[in-house]
Amino acid sequence: MDVKEAASIAKEYIINLFDEECIRDVGLEEVKFDSDTRMWDITIGFARPWDKGGTREYPFDADGNPARSYKQVHIHDENGRVEWLKDRFLVDYVLGNQM
């Protein structure tokens, strides 16, 4: 699959999984493809109704918490199946500690 298809699968997965939480502002944040394992790691960001504050330049609220949630979706390239989902913490990038 190509990058657009992988990103679409990840976004749709997040939208469906978090449907009851009324998430909004769902967007693609990061894409990584591992050609050895044929796996996509797609990071999707979104806001929940209880997220407050933050800007694009400084995406944290007044208490230092992310104003968005970030989820990493791991997708198999050959069949498009989501293998796993995990939290992606923006602070890891700010501090240079990529997971």
Coordinates of C-alpha atoms in Angstrom, one line a residue:
M1 CA 0.0 0.0 0.0
D2 CA 1.1 3.6 -0.4
V3 CA 1.4 6.2 2.4
K4 CA -2.0 7.8 1.8
E5 CA -3.7 4.4 2.1
A6 CA -1.8 3.6 5.3
A7 CA -2.7 7.0 6.8
S8 CA -6.3 6.6 5.8
I9 CA -6.5 3.2 7.6
A10 CA -4.9 4.7 10.7
K11 CA -7.3 7.7 10.8
E12 CA -10.4 5.6 10.2
Y13 CA -9.3 3.2 13.0
I14 CA -8.9 6.0 15.5
I15 CA -12.2 7.6 14.5
N16 CA -14.1 4.3 14.9
L17 CA -12.3 3.3 18.1
F18 CA -12.8 6.6 19.9
D19 CA -16.3 7.3 18.4
E20 CA -18.0 7.4 21.8
E21 CA -15.6 10.0 23.1
C22 CA -16.6 12.5 20.4
I23 CA -13.1 13.2 19.3
R24 CA -12.4 16.1 17.0
D25 CA -9.7 17.7 14.9
V26 CA -8.3 14.3 13.9
G27 CA -5.1 14.6 11.9
L28 CA -2.1 12.9 10.6
E29 CA 1.0 13.7 12.6
E30 CA 3.8 11.3 11.6
V31 CA 4.5 8.4 9.2
K32 CA 7.2 5.8 9.3
F33 CA 7.6 2.7 7.1
D34 CA 9.9 -0.1 8.0
S35 CA 10.8 -1.9 4.7
D36 CA 12.4 -4.9 6.6
T37 CA 9.3 -5.7 8.6
R38 CA 6.8 -4.2 6.0
M39 CA 5.1 -2.3 8.9
W40 CA 3.7 1.2 9.0
D41 CA 3.8 3.3 12.2
I42 CA 1.3 6.1 11.8
T43 CA 0.8 8.8 14.5
I44 CA -2.6 10.4 14.6
G45 CA -3.5 13.4 16.8
F46 CA -6.9 14.4 18.0
A47 CA -8.6 16.5 20.6
R48 CA -11.1 15.2 23.1
P49 CA -13.9 17.4 24.5
W50 CA -12.0 17.8 27.8
D51 CA -8.8 18.9 26.1
K52 CA -8.2 22.7 26.7
G53 CA -5.6 25.2 25.9
G54 CA -2.5 24.9 23.8
T55 CA -1.5 26.3 20.5
R56 CA 0.4 24.9 17.5
E57 CA 3.6 26.6 18.7
Y58 CA 3.2 25.3 22.2
P59 CA 0.7 22.4 22.3
F60 CA 0.4 22.2 26.1
D61 CA -2.2 23.6 28.5
A62 CA -1.4 25.9 31.4
D63 CA -0.5 22.8 33.6
G64 CA 2.0 21.5 31.0
N65 CA -0.3 18.7 29.8
P66 CA -0.7 18.0 26.0
A67 CA -3.8 19.8 24.6
R68 CA -4.1 16.9 22.2
S69 CA -3.9 13.1 22.3
Y70 CA -1.5 11.3 20.1
K71 CA -1.8 7.6 19.2
Q72 CA 0.6 5.4 17.2
V73 CA -1.1 2.9 14.9
H74 CA 1.0 -0.1 13.7
I75 CA -0.3 -1.4 10.4
H76 CA 0.8 -4.5 8.4
D77 CA 1.6 -3.4 4.8
E78 CA 0.5 -6.5 3.1
N79 CA -3.0 -6.9 4.5
G80 CA -3.7 -3.4 6.1
R81 CA -4.5 -5.0 9.5
V82 CA -3.9 -2.9 12.6
E83 CA -1.4 -4.9 14.7
W84 CA -1.4 -2.6 17.7
L85 CA -2.1 0.9 19.1
K86 CA -0.2 2.8 21.7
D87 CA 0.0 6.3 23.2
R88 CA 2.5 8.6 21.7
F89 CA 3.6 11.3 24.1
L90 CA 4.7 14.6 22.6
V91 CA 7.0 15.4 25.5
D92 CA 9.2 12.5 24.2
Y93 CA 9.9 14.4 21.1
V94 CA 10.4 17.7 22.9
L95 CA 13.0 16.0 25.1
G96 CA 14.5 14.1 22.2
N97 CA 13.5 10.7 23.6
Q98 CA 11.7 9.1 20.7
M99 CA 10.0 5.8 21.5

